[in-house]
Coordinates of C-alpha atoms in Angstrom, one line a residue:
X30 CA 134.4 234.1 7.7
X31 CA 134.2 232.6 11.0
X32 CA 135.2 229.1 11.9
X33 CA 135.2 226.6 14.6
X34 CA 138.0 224.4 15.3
X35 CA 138.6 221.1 17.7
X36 CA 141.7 220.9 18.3
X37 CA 142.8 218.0 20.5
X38 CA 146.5 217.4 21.3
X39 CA 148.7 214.6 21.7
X40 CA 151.6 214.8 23.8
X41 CA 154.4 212.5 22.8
X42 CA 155.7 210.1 25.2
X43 CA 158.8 211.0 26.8
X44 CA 158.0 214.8 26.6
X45 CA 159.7 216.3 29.7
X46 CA 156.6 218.8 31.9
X47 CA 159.8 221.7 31.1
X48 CA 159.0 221.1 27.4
X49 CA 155.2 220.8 28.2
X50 CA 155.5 224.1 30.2
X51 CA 157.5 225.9 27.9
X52 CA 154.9 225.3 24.5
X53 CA 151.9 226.0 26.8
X54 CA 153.7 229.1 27.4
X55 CA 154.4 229.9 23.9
X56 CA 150.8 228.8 22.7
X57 CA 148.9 231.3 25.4
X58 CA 151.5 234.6 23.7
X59 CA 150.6 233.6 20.5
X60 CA 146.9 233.1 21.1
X61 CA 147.0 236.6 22.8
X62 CA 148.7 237.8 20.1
X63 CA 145.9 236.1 17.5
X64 CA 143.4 237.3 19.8
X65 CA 144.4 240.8 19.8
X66 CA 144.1 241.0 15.8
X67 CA 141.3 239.5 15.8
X68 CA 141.5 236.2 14.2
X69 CA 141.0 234.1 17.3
X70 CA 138.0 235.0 18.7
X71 CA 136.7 232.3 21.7
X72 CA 138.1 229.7 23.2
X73 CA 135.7 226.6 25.1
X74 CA 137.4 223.6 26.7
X75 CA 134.8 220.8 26.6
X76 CA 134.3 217.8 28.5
X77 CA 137.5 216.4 28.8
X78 CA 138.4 212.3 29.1
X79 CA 141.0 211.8 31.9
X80 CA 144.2 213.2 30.4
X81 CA 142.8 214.6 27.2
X82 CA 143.5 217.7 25.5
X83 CA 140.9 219.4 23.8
X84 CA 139.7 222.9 22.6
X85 CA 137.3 224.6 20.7
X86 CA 138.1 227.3 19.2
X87 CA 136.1 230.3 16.8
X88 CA 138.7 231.9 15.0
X89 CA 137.8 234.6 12.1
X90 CA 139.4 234.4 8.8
X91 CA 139.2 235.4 5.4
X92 CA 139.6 231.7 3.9
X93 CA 140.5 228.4 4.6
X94 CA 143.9 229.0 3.8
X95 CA 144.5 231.9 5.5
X96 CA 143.2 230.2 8.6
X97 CA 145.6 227.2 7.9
X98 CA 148.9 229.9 8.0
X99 CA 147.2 230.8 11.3
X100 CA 146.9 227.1 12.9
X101 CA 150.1 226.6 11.7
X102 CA 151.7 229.2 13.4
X103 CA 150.7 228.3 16.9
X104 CA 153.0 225.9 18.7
X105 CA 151.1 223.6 19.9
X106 CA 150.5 222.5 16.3
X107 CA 153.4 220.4 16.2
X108 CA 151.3 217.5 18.5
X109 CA 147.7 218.8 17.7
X110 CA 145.3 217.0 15.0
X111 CA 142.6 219.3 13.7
X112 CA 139.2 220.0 12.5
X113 CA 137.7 222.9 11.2
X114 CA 134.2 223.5 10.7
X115 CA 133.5 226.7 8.2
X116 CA 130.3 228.2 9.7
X117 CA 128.0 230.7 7.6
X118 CA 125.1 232.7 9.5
X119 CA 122.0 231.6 10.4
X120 CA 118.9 233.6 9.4
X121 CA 117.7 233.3 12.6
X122 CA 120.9 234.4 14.7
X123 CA 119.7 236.6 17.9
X124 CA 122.8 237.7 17.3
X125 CA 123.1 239.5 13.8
X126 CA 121.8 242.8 13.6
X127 CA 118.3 243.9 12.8
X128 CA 117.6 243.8 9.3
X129 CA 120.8 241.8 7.9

């Protein structure tokens, strides 16, 4: 099951850039690592407010739940609020194969 996620992020005051630096850091291994098995699928940064944080991202899942244990595990977590939106196929998708 595929789902797309906003995730925006809120860095706490005080955060020193070496903190910022290092969980961006760990955040891009671990998204390669999610993309590589094939749970994270796309990334999109949409129009951005001065200073915001924001991502959209399709991630493919078996449930809700597993998904959550896959959110969880990325580090940015810790400061990011987010929403998921469980998409089902469209009959009209150009991009499902012929007769599915």
């Amino acid at each position: 099951m595929e789902f797309l996620v906003d995730m925006v992020t809120t860095v706490p005051d005080g955060t020193t850039e070496e903190a910022i630096a290092d969980i961006r850091a760990r955040e891009a291994r671990r998204s390669g690592e999610l993309a590589a098995q094939g749970t994270l699928l796309r990334l999109w940064r949409p129009p951005l407010a001065p200073g915001e944080w924001r991502t959209w991202g399709l991630f493919n899942a078996p449930d809700e739940e597993r998904l959550e244990q896959v959110l969880t595990s990325m580090p940015l977590r810790v400061w990011r609020q987010d929403t998921v939106t469980p998409l089902s196929p469209h009959p009209n998708d150009p991009g499902l194969p012929e007769g599915t």
